[in-house]
């Protein structure tokens, strides 16, 4: 499975961006899809995740500004990022956690998309 992310770019503080991530094919089941980010010199951190049932989880630093959503039919996850701050600057990675068959857990990562917040 390949995860194709898009939507990154350069935006001014206070601006918005929308990231998309589509899985190349369907697998047996998907537990959750989400977004992580990694800034220079820092560890990769969870930004937001959404389960197959629609439950969401956000990092405290993005609560109230970012919204994750999912189109199960398209195996696609979105991240709407509003009121962006310079500290949101990072490479954003898409993640998929699920099962390829009833017994085999799998995890996939996208290649990452750069988000830069700067004036």
PDB file of C-alpha atoms in Angstrom:
ATOM      1  CA  UNK A   1       0.000   0.000   0.000  1.00  0.00           C
ATOM      2  CA  UNK A   2       1.285   3.457  -0.872  1.00  0.00           C
ATOM      3  CA  UNK A   3       0.121   6.583   0.874  1.00  0.00           C
ATOM      4  CA  UNK A   4       0.118   9.652  -1.341  1.00  0.00           C
ATOM      5  CA  UNK A   5       0.092  12.917   0.578  1.00  0.00           C
ATOM      6  CA  UNK A   6      -0.504  16.342  -0.893  1.00  0.00           C
ATOM      7  CA  UNK A   7      -1.395  19.878   0.117  1.00  0.00           C
ATOM      8  CA  UNK A   8       1.717  21.113   1.858  1.00  0.00           C
ATOM      9  CA  UNK A   9       3.352  24.414   1.084  1.00  0.00           C
ATOM     10  CA  UNK A  10       4.305  27.846   2.337  1.00  0.00           C
ATOM     11  CA  UNK A  11       1.725  29.900   4.209  1.00  0.00           C
ATOM     12  CA  UNK A  12       1.795  33.023   6.343  1.00  0.00           C
ATOM     13  CA  UNK A  13       1.053  32.868  10.063  1.00  0.00           C
ATOM     14  CA  UNK A  14      -2.683  32.784  10.619  1.00  0.00           C
ATOM     15  CA  UNK A  15      -3.289  31.130   7.272  1.00  0.00           C
ATOM     16  CA  UNK A  16      -4.756  27.757   6.385  1.00  0.00           C
ATOM     17  CA  UNK A  17      -3.753  24.624   4.526  1.00  0.00           C
ATOM     18  CA  UNK A  18      -5.491  21.349   3.826  1.00  0.00           C
ATOM     19  CA  UNK A  19      -3.521  18.127   3.620  1.00  0.00           C
ATOM     20  CA  UNK A  20      -4.838  15.018   1.895  1.00  0.00           C
ATOM     21  CA  UNK A  21      -3.598  11.456   2.010  1.00  0.00           C
ATOM     22  CA  UNK A  22      -4.952   8.647  -0.126  1.00  0.00           C
ATOM     23  CA  UNK A  23      -4.153   4.955   0.203  1.00  0.00           C
ATOM     24  CA  UNK A  24      -3.416   3.269  -3.119  1.00  0.00           C
ATOM     25  CA  UNK A  25      -5.654   0.303  -2.433  1.00  0.00           C
ATOM     26  CA  UNK A  26      -8.020  -1.195   0.079  1.00  0.00           C
ATOM     27  CA  UNK A  27      -6.746  -3.570   2.751  1.00  0.00           C
ATOM     28  CA  UNK A  28      -8.641  -6.021   4.944  1.00  0.00           C
ATOM     29  CA  UNK A  29      -9.380  -3.418   7.592  1.00  0.00           C
ATOM     30  CA  UNK A  30      -8.141  -0.024   8.714  1.00  0.00           C
ATOM     31  CA  UNK A  31      -7.985   0.766  12.416  1.00  0.00           C
ATOM     32  CA  UNK A  32      -6.937   4.356  12.092  1.00  0.00           C
ATOM     33  CA  UNK A  33      -5.371   6.905   9.788  1.00  0.00           C
ATOM     34  CA  UNK A  34      -3.518   9.917  10.990  1.00  0.00           C
ATOM     35  CA  UNK A  35      -0.919  12.605  10.598  1.00  0.00           C
ATOM     36  CA  UNK A  36       2.424  12.947  12.308  1.00  0.00           C
ATOM     37  CA  UNK A  37       4.979  15.702  11.935  1.00  0.00           C
ATOM     38  CA  UNK A  38       8.669  16.127  12.433  1.00  0.00           C
ATOM     39  CA  UNK A  39      10.392  19.464  12.772  1.00  0.00           C
ATOM     40  CA  UNK A  40      14.173  19.825  12.335  1.00  0.00           C
ATOM     41  CA  UNK A  41      16.000  18.498  15.385  1.00  0.00           C
ATOM     42  CA  UNK A  42      12.834  17.128  16.951  1.00  0.00           C
ATOM     43  CA  UNK A  43      11.204  13.734  17.238  1.00  0.00           C
ATOM     44  CA  UNK A  44       8.243  12.765  15.127  1.00  0.00           C
ATOM     45  CA  UNK A  45       5.009  13.484  16.973  1.00  0.00           C
ATOM     46  CA  UNK A  46       1.359  12.653  16.517  1.00  0.00           C
ATOM     47  CA  UNK A  47      -0.694  15.560  15.211  1.00  0.00           C
ATOM     48  CA  UNK A  48      -4.101  13.941  14.779  1.00  0.00           C
ATOM     49  CA  UNK A  49      -5.641  10.548  14.177  1.00  0.00           C
ATOM     50  CA  UNK A  50      -9.069   9.225  13.297  1.00  0.00           C
ATOM     51  CA  UNK A  51     -10.412   5.720  13.758  1.00  0.00           C
ATOM     52  CA  UNK A  52     -12.591   3.797  11.341  1.00  0.00           C
ATOM     53  CA  UNK A  53     -15.521   4.677  13.573  1.00  0.00           C
ATOM     54  CA  UNK A  54     -14.745   8.366  13.461  1.00  0.00           C
ATOM     55  CA  UNK A  55     -13.165   8.872  16.882  1.00  0.00           C
ATOM     56  CA  UNK A  56     -10.489  11.543  16.799  1.00  0.00           C
ATOM     57  CA  UNK A  57      -7.394  12.307  18.788  1.00  0.00           C
ATOM     58  CA  UNK A  58      -5.371  15.537  18.623  1.00  0.00           C
ATOM     59  CA  UNK A  59      -2.124  16.820  20.001  1.00  0.00           C
ATOM     60  CA  UNK A  60      -2.767  19.526  22.586  1.00  0.00           C
ATOM     61  CA  UNK A  61      -0.840  22.027  20.485  1.00  0.00           C
ATOM     62  CA  UNK A  62      -3.293  21.790  17.582  1.00  0.00           C
ATOM     63  CA  UNK A  63      -6.633  21.358  19.354  1.00  0.00           C
ATOM     64  CA  UNK A  64      -9.129  23.925  18.183  1.00  0.00           C
ATOM     65  CA  UNK A  65      -7.073  24.776  15.089  1.00  0.00           C
ATOM     66  CA  UNK A  66      -6.741  21.503  13.169  1.00  0.00           C
ATOM     67  CA  UNK A  67      -9.500  19.147  12.081  1.00  0.00           C
ATOM     68  CA  UNK A  68      -8.978  15.604  10.838  1.00  0.00           C
ATOM     69  CA  UNK A  69     -11.580  13.891   8.698  1.00  0.00           C
ATOM     70  CA  UNK A  70     -11.819  10.735   6.661  1.00  0.00           C
ATOM     71  CA  UNK A  71     -13.555   9.374   3.589  1.00  0.00           C
ATOM     72  CA  UNK A  72     -13.684   5.618   4.160  1.00  0.00           C
ATOM     73  CA  UNK A  73     -14.962   4.908   0.657  1.00  0.00           C
ATOM     74  CA  UNK A  74     -11.906   6.625  -0.830  1.00  0.00           C
ATOM     75  CA  UNK A  75      -9.407   5.440   1.819  1.00  0.00           C
ATOM     76  CA  UNK A  76      -8.482   9.079   2.207  1.00  0.00           C
ATOM     77  CA  UNK A  77      -7.742  11.181   5.273  1.00  0.00           C
ATOM     78  CA  UNK A  78      -7.678  14.976   5.405  1.00  0.00           C
ATOM     79  CA  UNK A  79      -6.157  17.475   7.786  1.00  0.00           C
ATOM     80  CA  UNK A  80      -7.599  20.971   7.750  1.00  0.00           C
ATOM     81  CA  UNK A  81      -5.105  23.304   9.405  1.00  0.00           C
ATOM     82  CA  UNK A  82      -6.301  26.756  10.405  1.00  0.00           C
ATOM     83  CA  UNK A  83      -4.642  29.610  12.287  1.00  0.00           C
ATOM     84  CA  UNK A  84      -1.247  28.199  11.463  1.00  0.00           C
ATOM     85  CA  UNK A  85       1.721  29.216  13.565  1.00  0.00           C
ATOM     86  CA  UNK A  86       5.459  29.211  12.786  1.00  0.00           C
ATOM     87  CA  UNK A  87       5.846  26.332  15.250  1.00  0.00           C
ATOM     88  CA  UNK A  88       3.627  24.207  12.989  1.00  0.00           C
ATOM     89  CA  UNK A  89       6.461  24.181  10.452  1.00  0.00           C
ATOM     90  CA  UNK A  90       7.478  20.570   9.864  1.00  0.00           C
ATOM     91  CA  UNK A  91       7.341  17.660   7.482  1.00  0.00           C
ATOM     92  CA  UNK A  92       3.927  16.076   7.835  1.00  0.00           C
ATOM     93  CA  UNK A  93       3.603  12.309   7.411  1.00  0.00           C
ATOM     94  CA  UNK A  94       0.483  10.310   6.750  1.00  0.00           C
ATOM     95  CA  UNK A  95       0.056   7.047   8.658  1.00  0.00           C
ATOM     96  CA  UNK A  96      -2.240   4.053   8.230  1.00  0.00           C
ATOM     97  CA  UNK A  97      -2.673   1.351  10.856  1.00  0.00           C
ATOM     98  CA  UNK A  98      -4.697  -1.747  10.080  1.00  0.00           C
ATOM     99  CA  UNK A  99      -4.796  -5.401   9.076  1.00  0.00           C
ATOM    100  CA  UNK A 100      -3.877  -6.976   5.736  1.00  0.00           C
ATOM    101  CA  UNK A 101      -5.771 -10.124   6.751  1.00  0.00           C
ATOM    102  CA  UNK A 102      -7.531 -11.176   9.993  1.00  0.00           C
ATOM    103  CA  UNK A 103      -4.215 -12.041  11.644  1.00  0.00           C
ATOM    104  CA  UNK A 104      -1.587  -9.635  10.279  1.00  0.00           C
ATOM    105  CA  UNK A 105      -1.241  -6.129  11.564  1.00  0.00           C
ATOM    106  CA  UNK A 106       0.320  -3.584   9.220  1.00  0.00           C
ATOM    107  CA  UNK A 107       1.434   0.004   9.368  1.00  0.00           C
ATOM    108  CA  UNK A 108       2.215   2.249   6.425  1.00  0.00           C
ATOM    109  CA  UNK A 109       3.801   5.688   6.136  1.00  0.00           C
ATOM    110  CA  UNK A 110       3.641   8.282   3.409  1.00  0.00           C
ATOM    111  CA  UNK A 111       6.755  10.085   2.206  1.00  0.00           C
ATOM    112  CA  UNK A 112       5.885  13.350   3.882  1.00  0.00           C
ATOM    113  CA  UNK A 113       4.868  16.787   2.764  1.00  0.00           C
ATOM    114  CA  UNK A 114       6.532  20.012   3.876  1.00  0.00           C
ATOM    115  CA  UNK A 115       4.499  22.643   5.675  1.00  0.00           C
ATOM    116  CA  UNK A 116       6.247  25.970   6.241  1.00  0.00           C
ATOM    117  CA  UNK A 117       4.604  28.784   8.178  1.00  0.00           C
ATOM    118  CA  UNK A 118       6.500  31.993   7.728  1.00  0.00           C
ATOM    119  CA  UNK A 119       6.001  35.646   6.889  1.00  0.00           C
TER     120      UNK A 119
END
